[in-house]
JSON list of N, CA, C and O in Angstrom, two decimals:
[
{"chain": "A", "resi": 169, "resn": "UNK", "atom": "N", "xyz": [-0.04, -112.33, 63.23]},
{"chain": "A", "resi": 169, "resn": "UNK", "atom": "CA", "xyz": [-0.05, -111.72, 64.29]},
{"chain": "A", "resi": 169, "resn": "UNK", "atom": "C", "xyz": [-0.61, -112.57, 65.07]},
{"chain": "A", "resi": 169, "resn": "UNK", "atom": "O", "xyz": [-1.94, -113.00, 64.59]},
{"chain": "A", "resi": 170, "resn": "UNK", "atom": "N", "xyz": [-0.67, -112.68, 66.52]},
{"chain": "A", "resi": 170, "resn": "UNK", "atom": "CA", "xyz": [-1.50, -113.42, 67.10]},
{"chain": "A", "resi": 170, "resn": "UNK", "atom": "C", "xyz": [-2.54, -112.81, 68.18]},
{"chain": "A", "resi": 170, "resn": "UNK", "atom": "O", "xyz": [-2.04, -111.17, 68.76]},
{"chain": "A", "resi": 171, "resn": "UNK", "atom": "N", "xyz": [-2.91, -113.24, 68.36]},
{"chain": "A", "resi": 171, "resn": "UNK", "atom": "CA", "xyz": [-4.54, -112.89, 69.39]},
{"chain": "A", "resi": 171, "resn": "UNK", "atom": "C", "xyz": [-4.32, -112.99, 71.50]},
{"chain": "A", "resi": 171, "resn": "UNK", "atom": "O", "xyz": [-3.74, -114.19, 71.10]},
{"chain": "A", "resi": 172, "resn": "UNK", "atom": "N", "xyz": [-4.27, -112.29, 72.35]},
{"chain": "A", "resi": 172, "resn": "UNK", "atom": "CA", "xyz": [-3.57, -112.15, 72.80]},
{"chain": "A", "resi": 172, "resn": "UNK", "atom": "C", "xyz": [-4.41, -111.58, 74.11]},
{"chain": "A", "resi": 172, "resn": "UNK", "atom": "O", "xyz": [-4.60, -110.60, 73.90]},
{"chain": "A", "resi": 173, "resn": "UNK", "atom": "N", "xyz": [-4.19, -113.07, 75.31]},
{"chain": "A", "resi": 173, "resn": "UNK", "atom": "CA", "xyz": [-5.34, -112.46, 76.80]},
{"chain": "A", "resi": 173, "resn": "UNK", "atom": "C", "xyz": [-4.50, -112.43, 77.49]},
{"chain": "A", "resi": 173, "resn": "UNK", "atom": "O", "xyz": [-3.70, -113.08, 78.00]},
{"chain": "A", "resi": 174, "resn": "UNK", "atom": "N", "xyz": [-4.25, -110.93, 78.45]},
{"chain": "A", "resi": 174, "resn": "UNK", "atom": "CA", "xyz": [-3.45, -111.16, 79.21]},
{"chain": "A", "resi": 174, "resn": "UNK", "atom": "C", "xyz": [-4.48, -111.00, 80.73]},
{"chain": "A", "resi": 174, "resn": "UNK", "atom": "O", "xyz": [-5.47, -110.21, 80.22]},
{"chain": "A", "resi": 175, "resn": "UNK", "atom": "N", "xyz": [-3.86, -111.67, 81.96]},
{"chain": "A", "resi": 175, "resn": "UNK", "atom": "CA", "xyz": [-3.89, -111.93, 82.48]},
{"chain": "A", "resi": 175, "resn": "UNK", "atom": "C", "xyz": [-3.64, -111.46, 84.68]},
{"chain": "A", "resi": 175, "resn": "UNK", "atom": "O", "xyz": [-2.35, -111.82, 83.69]},
{"chain": "A", "resi": 176, "resn": "UNK", "atom": "N", "xyz": [-3.70, -110.51, 84.54]},
{"chain": "A", "resi": 176, "resn": "UNK", "atom": "CA", "xyz": [-2.04, -110.01, 85.92]},
{"chain": "A", "resi": 176, "resn": "UNK", "atom": "C", "xyz": [-3.46, -109.52, 86.59]},
{"chain": "A", "resi": 176, "resn": "UNK", "atom": "O", "xyz": [-4.13, -108.08, 86.28]},
{"chain": "A", "resi": 177, "resn": "UNK", "atom": "N", "xyz": [-2.86, -109.23, 87.96]},
{"chain": "A", "resi": 177, "resn": "UNK", "atom": "CA", "xyz": [-4.00, -108.41, 88.81]},
{"chain": "A", "resi": 177, "resn": "UNK", "atom": "C", "xyz": [-3.11, -107.65, 89.00]},
{"chain": "A", "resi": 177, "resn": "UNK", "atom": "O", "xyz": [-4.06, -106.13, 89.99]},
{"chain": "A", "resi": 178, "resn": "UNK", "atom": "N", "xyz": [-2.03, -107.16, 88.38]},
{"chain": "A", "resi": 178, "resn": "UNK", "atom": "CA", "xyz": [-1.30, -105.13, 88.27]},
{"chain": "A", "resi": 178, "resn": "UNK", "atom": "C", "xyz": [-1.92, -104.28, 87.79]},
{"chain": "A", "resi": 178, "resn": "UNK", "atom": "O", "xyz": [-1.91, -105.00, 86.16]},
{"chain": "A", "resi": 179, "resn": "UNK", "atom": "N", "xyz": [-2.44, -103.55, 87.28]},
{"chain": "A", "resi": 179, "resn": "UNK", "atom": "CA", "xyz": [-2.91, -103.25, 86.30]},
{"chain": "A", "resi": 179, "resn": "UNK", "atom": "C", "xyz": [-2.14, -102.20, 85.00]},
{"chain": "A", "resi": 179, "resn": "UNK", "atom": "O", "xyz": [-1.80, -102.25, 84.29]},
{"chain": "A", "resi": 180, "resn": "UNK", "atom": "N", "xyz": [-0.86, -101.91, 86.11]},
{"chain": "A", "resi": 180, "resn": "UNK", "atom": "CA", "xyz": [0.60, -101.63, 85.69]},
{"chain": "A", "resi": 180, "resn": "UNK", "atom": "C", "xyz": [1.39, -102.77, 85.16]},
{"chain": "A", "resi": 180, "resn": "UNK", "atom": "O", "xyz": [1.57, -102.39, 83.56]},
{"chain": "A", "resi": 181, "resn": "UNK", "atom": "N", "xyz": [1.33, -103.52, 85.30]},
{"chain": "A", "resi": 181, "resn": "UNK", "atom": "CA", "xyz": [1.61, -104.86, 84.90]},
{"chain": "A", "resi": 181, "resn": "UNK", "atom": "C", "xyz": [1.50, -105.30, 83.11]},
{"chain": "A", "resi": 181, "resn": "UNK", "atom": "O", "xyz": [1.47, -105.27, 81.78]},
{"chain": "A", "resi": 182, "resn": "UNK", "atom": "N", "xyz": [-0.47, -105.24, 83.57]},
{"chain": "A", "resi": 182, "resn": "UNK", "atom": "CA", "xyz": [-1.17, -105.47, 82.49]},
{"chain": "A", "resi": 182, "resn": "UNK", "atom": "C", "xyz": [-0.05, -104.41, 81.00]},
{"chain": "A", "resi": 182, "resn": "UNK", "atom": "O", "xyz": [-0.93, -105.10, 79.71]},
{"chain": "A", "resi": 183, "resn": "UNK", "atom": "N", "xyz": [-0.89, -102.91, 82.05]},
{"chain": "A", "resi": 183, "resn": "UNK", "atom": "CA", "xyz": [-0.69, -101.47, 80.80]},
{"chain": "A", "resi": 183, "resn": "UNK", "atom": "C", "xyz": [1.39, -102.26, 79.52]},
{"chain": "A", "resi": 183, "resn": "UNK", "atom": "O", "xyz": [1.39, -101.90, 78.79]},
{"chain": "A", "resi": 184, "resn": "UNK", "atom": "N", "xyz": [1.97, -102.68, 80.42]},
{"chain": "A", "resi": 184, "resn": "UNK", "atom": "CA", "xyz": [3.12, -103.03, 79.89]},
{"chain": "A", "resi": 184, "resn": "UNK", "atom": "C", "xyz": [3.02, -103.99, 78.99]},
{"chain": "A", "resi": 184, "resn": "UNK", "atom": "O", "xyz": [4.00, -104.32, 78.02]},
{"chain": "A", "resi": 185, "resn": "UNK", "atom": "N", "xyz": [3.05, -104.91, 79.79]},
{"chain": "A", "resi": 185, "resn": "UNK", "atom": "CA", "xyz": [2.62, -106.46, 78.67]},
{"chain": "A", "resi": 185, "resn": "UNK", "atom": "C", "xyz": [1.88, -106.42, 76.97]},
{"chain": "A", "resi": 185, "resn": "UNK", "atom": "O", "xyz": [2.28, -105.94, 76.51]},
{"chain": "A", "resi": 186, "resn": "UNK", "atom": "N", "xyz": [0.80, -105.13, 78.06]},
{"chain": "A", "resi": 186, "resn": "UNK", "atom": "CA", "xyz": [-0.47, -104.85, 75.99]},
{"chain": "A", "resi": 186, "resn": "UNK", "atom": "C", "xyz": [1.13, -103.75, 75.55]},
{"chain": "A", "resi": 186, "resn": "UNK", "atom": "O", "xyz": [0.47, -103.97, 74.20]},
{"chain": "A", "resi": 187, "resn": "UNK", "atom": "N", "xyz": [1.38, -103.00, 76.02]},
{"chain": "A", "resi": 187, "resn": "UNK", "atom": "CA", "xyz": [1.51, -102.54, 75.03]},
{"chain": "A", "resi": 187, "resn": "UNK", "atom": "C", "xyz": [3.40, -103.12, 73.87]},
{"chain": "A", "resi": 187, "resn": "UNK", "atom": "O", "xyz": [3.68, -103.43, 72.88]},
{"chain": "A", "resi": 188, "resn": "UNK", "atom": "N", "xyz": [4.26, -104.07, 75.14]},
{"chain": "A", "resi": 188, "resn": "UNK", "atom": "CA", "xyz": [5.05, -104.38, 74.32]},
{"chain": "A", "resi": 188, "resn": "UNK", "atom": "C", "xyz": [4.78, -105.76, 73.56]},
{"chain": "A", "resi": 188, "resn": "UNK", "atom": "O", "xyz": [4.88, -105.87, 71.96]},
{"chain": "A", "resi": 189, "resn": "UNK", "atom": "N", "xyz": [3.50, -106.38, 73.63]},
{"chain": "A", "resi": 189, "resn": "UNK", "atom": "CA", "xyz": [2.40, -106.86, 72.82]},
{"chain": "A", "resi": 189, "resn": "UNK", "atom": "C", "xyz": [1.80, -105.98, 71.29]},
{"chain": "A", "resi": 189, "resn": "UNK", "atom": "O", "xyz": [2.20, -107.17, 70.05]},
{"chain": "A", "resi": 190, "resn": "UNK", "atom": "N", "xyz": [0.95, -105.66, 71.55]},
{"chain": "A", "resi": 190, "resn": "UNK", "atom": "CA", "xyz": [0.85, -104.38, 70.13]},
{"chain": "A", "resi": 190, "resn": "UNK", "atom": "C", "xyz": [2.53, -103.01, 69.70]},
{"chain": "A", "resi": 190, "resn": "UNK", "atom": "O", "xyz": [2.15, -103.61, 68.09]},
{"chain": "A", "resi": 191, "resn": "UNK", "atom": "N", "xyz": [3.24, -103.30, 70.37]},
{"chain": "A", "resi": 191, "resn": "UNK", "atom": "CA", "xyz": [4.36, -102.76, 69.77]},
{"chain": "A", "resi": 191, "resn": "UNK", "atom": "C", "xyz": [4.81, -104.32, 68.94]},
{"chain": "A", "resi": 191, "resn": "UNK", "atom": "O", "xyz": [5.82, -103.78, 68.08]},
{"chain": "A", "resi": 192, "resn": "UNK", "atom": "N", "xyz": [4.54, -105.14, 68.67]},
{"chain": "A", "resi": 192, "resn": "UNK", "atom": "CA", "xyz": [5.21, -106.46, 68.72]},
{"chain": "A", "resi": 192, "resn": "UNK", "atom": "C", "xyz": [4.22, -107.03, 67.61]},
{"chain": "A", "resi": 192, "resn": "UNK", "atom": "O", "xyz": [4.13, -107.80, 66.46]},
{"chain": "A", "resi": 193, "resn": "UNK", "atom": "N", "xyz": [2.89, -105.69, 66.76]},
{"chain": "A", "resi": 193, "resn": "UNK", "atom": "CA", "xyz": [3.03, -106.01, 65.97]},
{"chain": "A", "resi": 193, "resn": "UNK", "atom": "C", "xyz": [1.21, -107.70, 66.64]},
{"chain": "A", "resi": 193, "resn": "UNK", "atom": "O", "xyz": [0.54, -108.56, 65.44]},
{"chain": "A", "resi": 194, "resn": "UNK", "atom": "N", "xyz": [1.25, -107.81, 67.92]},
{"chain": "A", "resi": 194, "resn": "UNK", "atom": "CA", "xyz": [-0.15, -108.88, 67.77]},
{"chain": "A", "resi": 194, "resn": "UNK", "atom": "C", "xyz": [-1.57, -107.49, 68.07]},
{"chain": "A", "resi": 194, "resn": "UNK", "atom": "O", "xyz": [-1.20, -106.97, 68.71]},
{"chain": "A", "resi": 195, "resn": "UNK", "atom": "N", "xyz": [-2.00, -108.60, 68.92]},
{"chain": "A", "resi": 195, "resn": "UNK", "atom": "CA", "xyz": [-2.83, -108.08, 69.12]},
{"chain": "A", "resi": 195, "resn": "UNK", "atom": "C", "xyz": [-3.77, -108.74, 70.62]},
{"chain": "A", "resi": 195, "resn": "UNK", "atom": "O", "xyz": [-4.00, -109.72, 70.46]},
{"chain": "A", "resi": 196, "resn": "UNK", "atom": "N", "xyz": [-4.08, -106.86, 71.75]},
{"chain": "A", "resi": 196, "resn": "UNK", "atom": "CA", "xyz": [-4.66, -107.61, 72.28]},
{"chain": "A", "resi": 196, "resn": "UNK", "atom": "C", "xyz": [-5.76, -108.16, 72.20]},
{"chain": "A", "resi": 196, "resn": "UNK", "atom": "O", "xyz": [-6.61, -106.77, 72.26]},
{"chain": "A", "resi": 197, "resn": "UNK", "atom": "N", "xyz": [-6.60, -110.02, 72.59]},
{"chain": "A", "resi": 197, "resn": "UNK", "atom": "CA", "xyz": [-7.90, -109.03, 72.91]},
{"chain": "A", "resi": 197, "resn": "UNK", "atom": "C", "xyz": [-8.62, -108.80, 74.09]},
{"chain": "A", "resi": 197, "resn": "UNK", "atom": "O", "xyz": [-9.69, -108.52, 74.25]},
{"chain": "A", "resi": 198, "resn": "UNK", "atom": "N", "xyz": [-8.70, -108.77, 75.39]},
{"chain": "A", "resi": 198, "resn": "UNK", "atom": "CA", "xyz": [-8.56, -108.16, 76.49]},
{"chain": "A", "resi": 198, "resn": "UNK", "atom": "C", "xyz": [-7.45, -108.42, 77.98]},
{"chain": "A", "resi": 198, "resn": "UNK", "atom": "O", "xyz": [-6.25, -108.96, 77.43]},
{"chain": "A", "resi": 199, "resn": "UNK", "atom": "N", "xyz": [-8.03, -107.72, 78.56]},
{"chain": "A", "resi": 199, "resn": "UNK", "atom": "CA", "xyz": [-6.80, -107.68, 79.75]},
{"chain": "A", "resi": 199, "resn": "UNK", "atom": "C", "xyz": [-7.65, -107.44, 81.10]},
{"chain": "A", "resi": 199, "resn": "UNK", "atom": "O", "xyz": [-8.08, -106.61, 81.09]},
{"chain": "A", "resi": 200, "resn": "UNK", "atom": "N", "xyz": [-7.44, -109.19, 81.05]},
{"chain": "A", "resi": 200, "resn": "UNK", "atom": "CA", "xyz": [-8.59, -109.56, 82.15]},
{"chain": "A", "resi": 200, "resn": "UNK", "atom": "C", "xyz": [-7.87, -109.00, 84.08]},
{"chain": "A", "resi": 200, "resn": "UNK", "atom": "O", "xyz": [-6.12, -108.85, 83.84]},
{"chain": "A", "resi": 201, "resn": "UNK", "atom": "N", "xyz": [-8.23, -108.84, 84.97]},
{"chain": "A", "resi": 201, "resn": "UNK", "atom": "CA", "xyz": [-8.11, -108.50, 86.31]},
{"chain": "A", "resi": 201, "resn": "UNK", "atom": "C", "xyz": [-7.63, -109.34, 87.19]},
{"chain": "A", "resi": 201, "resn": "UNK", "atom": "O", "xyz": [-7.27, -109.60, 88.11]},
{"chain": "A", "resi": 202, "resn": "UNK", "atom": "N", "xyz": [-7.94, -111.06, 86.99]},
{"chain": "A", "resi": 202, "resn": "UNK", "atom": "CA", "xyz": [-7.33, -111.97, 87.84]},
{"chain": "A", "resi": 202, "resn": "UNK", "atom": "C", "xyz": [-8.00, -113.28, 86.52]},
{"chain": "A", "resi": 202, "resn": "UNK", "atom": "O", "xyz": [-8.71, -113.13, 85.70]},
{"chain": "A", "resi": 203, "resn": "UNK", "atom": "N", "xyz": [-7.65, -114.32, 87.58]},
{"chain": "A", "resi": 203, "resn": "UNK", "atom": "CA", "xyz": [-7.57, -115.86, 86.78]},
{"chain": "A", "resi": 203, "resn": "UNK", "atom": "C", "xyz": [-8.96, -115.83, 86.18]},
{"chain": "A", "resi": 203, "resn": "UNK", "atom": "O", "xyz": [-8.95, -116.67, 85.00]},
{"chain": "A", "resi": 204, "resn": "UNK", "atom": "N", "xyz": [-9.92, -115.32, 86.62]},
{"chain": "A", "resi": 204, "resn": "UNK", "atom": "CA", "xyz": [-11.87, -116.48, 87.45]},
{"chain": "A", "resi": 204, "resn": "UNK", "atom": "C", "xyz": [-12.17, -115.44, 85.87]},
{"chain": "A", "resi": 204, "resn": "UNK", "atom": "O", "xyz": [-13.02, -116.12, 85.09]},
{"chain": "A", "resi": 205, "resn": "UNK", "atom": "N", "xyz": [-11.79, -114.31, 85.91]},
{"chain": "A", "resi": 205, "resn": "UNK", "atom": "CA", "xyz": [-12.17, -113.40, 84.41]},
{"chain": "A", "resi": 205, "resn": "UNK", "atom": "C", "xyz": [-11.99, -112.94, 83.62]},
{"chain": "A", "resi": 205, "resn": "UNK", "atom": "O", "xyz": [-11.99, -113.82, 82.28]},
{"chain": "A", "resi": 206, "resn": "UNK", "atom": "N", "xyz": [-10.64, -114.15, 83.29]},
{"chain": "A", "resi": 206, "resn": "UNK", "atom": "CA", "xyz": [-9.34, -115.05, 82.19]},
{"chain": "A", "resi": 206, "resn": "UNK", "atom": "C", "xyz": [-10.57, -115.76, 81.92]},
{"chain": "A", "resi": 206, "resn": "UNK", "atom": "O", "xyz": [-10.20, -115.91, 79.99]},
{"chain": "A", "resi": 207, "resn": "UNK", "atom": "N", "xyz": [-10.43, -116.67, 82.20]},
{"chain": "A", "resi": 207, "resn": "UNK", "atom": "CA", "xyz": [-11.43, -118.29, 81.75]},
{"chain": "A", "resi": 207, "resn": "UNK", "atom": "C", "xyz": [-12.22, -117.57, 81.18]},
{"chain": "A", "resi": 207, "resn": "UNK", "atom": "O", "xyz": [-13.01, -118.10, 80.46]},
{"chain": "A", "resi": 208, "resn": "UNK", "atom": "N", "xyz": [-13.65, -117.18, 82.16]},
{"chain": "A", "resi": 208, "resn": "UNK", "atom": "CA", "xyz": [-14.68, -116.62, 82.01]},
{"chain": "A", "resi": 208, "resn": "UNK", "atom": "C", "xyz": [-15.05, -116.19, 80.73]},
{"chain": "A", "resi": 208, "resn": "UNK", "atom": "O", "xyz": [-15.27, -116.61, 79.56]},
{"chain": "A", "resi": 209, "resn": "UNK", "atom": "N", "xyz": [-13.09, -115.35, 80.23]},
{"chain": "A", "resi": 209, "resn": "UNK", "atom": "CA", "xyz": [-13.10, -114.37, 78.95]},
{"chain": "A", "resi": 209, "resn": "UNK", "atom": "C", "xyz": [-12.98, -115.74, 77.56]},
{"chain": "A", "resi": 209, "resn": "UNK", "atom": "O", "xyz": [-12.92, -115.02, 76.26]},
{"chain": "A", "resi": 210, "resn": "UNK", "atom": "N", "xyz": [-11.34, -116.48, 78.22]},
{"chain": "A", "resi": 210, "resn": "UNK", "atom": "CA", "xyz": [-11.21, -117.02, 76.85]},
{"chain": "A", "resi": 210, "resn": "UNK", "atom": "C", "xyz": [-12.22, -117.78, 76.61]},
{"chain": "A", "resi": 210, "resn": "UNK", "atom": "O", "xyz": [-11.50, -117.74, 74.38]},
{"chain": "A", "resi": 211, "resn": "UNK", "atom": "N", "xyz": [-13.23, -118.33, 76.40]},
{"chain": "A", "resi": 211, "resn": "UNK", "atom": "CA", "xyz": [-13.72, -119.13, 75.13]},
{"chain": "A", "resi": 211, "resn": "UNK", "atom": "C", "xyz": [-14.64, -118.16, 74.19]},
{"chain": "A", "resi": 211, "resn": "UNK", "atom": "O", "xyz": [-15.00, -118.12, 73.01]},
{"chain": "A", "resi": 212, "resn": "UNK", "atom": "N", "xyz": [-14.88, -117.06, 74.54]},
{"chain": "A", "resi": 212, "resn": "UNK", "atom": "CA", "xyz": [-15.70, -115.81, 73.91]},
{"chain": "A", "resi": 212, "resn": "UNK", "atom": "C", "xyz": [-14.62, -115.00, 73.15]},
{"chain": "A", "resi": 212, "resn": "UNK", "atom": "O", "xyz": [-15.01, -114.81, 72.03]},
{"chain": "A", "resi": 213, "resn": "UNK", "atom": "N", "xyz": [-12.85, -114.76, 73.96]},
{"chain": "A", "resi": 213, "resn": "UNK", "atom": "CA", "xyz": [-12.41, -114.00, 72.50]},
{"chain": "A", "resi": 213, "resn": "UNK", "atom": "C", "xyz": [-11.54, -114.18, 72.63]},
{"chain": "A", "resi": 213, "resn": "UNK", "atom": "O", "xyz": [-10.56, -114.65, 70.76]},
{"chain": "A", "resi": 214, "resn": "UNK", "atom": "N", "xyz": [-11.59, -116.23, 72.36]},
{"chain": "A", "resi": 214, "resn": "UNK", "atom": "CA", "xyz": [-10.47, -117.33, 71.23]},
{"chain": "A", "resi": 214, "resn": "UNK", "atom": "C", "xyz": [-9.14, -116.43, 71.80]},
{"chain": "A", "resi": 214, "resn": "UNK", "atom": "O", "xyz": [-8.63, -116.50, 70.15]},
{"chain": "A", "resi": 215, "resn": "UNK", "atom": "N", "xyz": [-8.49, -116.64, 72.09]},
{"chain": "A", "resi": 215, "resn": "UNK", "atom": "CA", "xyz": [-7.64, -116.08, 71.70]},
{"chain": "A", "resi": 215, "resn": "UNK", "atom": "C", "xyz": [-6.58, -117.06, 71.33]},
{"chain": "A", "resi": 215, "resn": "UNK", "atom": "O", "xyz": [-6.67, -118.27, 71.53]},
{"chain": "A", "resi": 216, "resn": "UNK", "atom": "N", "xyz": [-4.96, -116.74, 70.76]},
{"chain": "A", "resi": 216, "resn": "UNK", "atom": "CA", "xyz": [-3.78, -117.82, 70.11]},
{"chain": "A", "resi": 216, "resn": "UNK", "atom": "C", "xyz": [-3.00, -118.03, 71.43]},
{"chain": "A", "resi": 216, "resn": "UNK", "atom": "O", "xyz": [-2.31, -119.03, 72.10]},
{"chain": "A", "resi": 217, "resn": "UNK", "atom": "N", "xyz": [-3.12, -116.81, 72.96]},
{"chain": "A", "resi": 217, "resn": "UNK", "atom": "CA", "xyz": [-2.32, -117.39, 74.19]},
{"chain": "A", "resi": 217, "resn": "UNK", "atom": "C", "xyz": [-2.85, -116.30, 75.15]},
{"chain": "A", "resi": 217, "resn": "UNK", "atom": "O", "xyz": [-3.22, -116.04, 74.70]},
{"chain": "A", "resi": 218, "resn": "UNK", "atom": "N", "xyz": [-2.43, -117.39, 75.71]},
{"chain": "A", "resi": 218, "resn": "UNK", "atom": "CA", "xyz": [-3.64, -116.59, 77.50]},
{"chain": "A", "resi": 218, "resn": "UNK", "atom": "C", "xyz": [-2.02, -116.40, 77.81]},
{"chain": "A", "resi": 218, "resn": "UNK", "atom": "O", "xyz": [-1.34, -116.93, 78.32]},
{"chain": "A", "resi": 219, "resn": "UNK", "atom": "N", "xyz": [-1.77, -114.88, 78.86]},
{"chain": "A", "resi": 219, "resn": "UNK", "atom": "CA", "xyz": [-0.61, -114.15, 79.11]},
{"chain": "A", "resi": 219, "resn": "UNK", "atom": "C", "xyz": [-0.51, -114.30, 80.36]},
{"chain": "A", "resi": 219, "resn": "UNK", "atom": "O", "xyz": [-1.72, -113.34, 80.31]}
]
């Protein structure tokens, strides 16, 4: 199981990716609204993958 941080400016795309990721038995650690939010949260969440 991978820990994944999702970053996209579209809430519907974040929702869709999150649903696919969790359906594949992975964990979504955060859904960031932009790259800056993702970078700021990266060290706090320690994800295996940043999508």
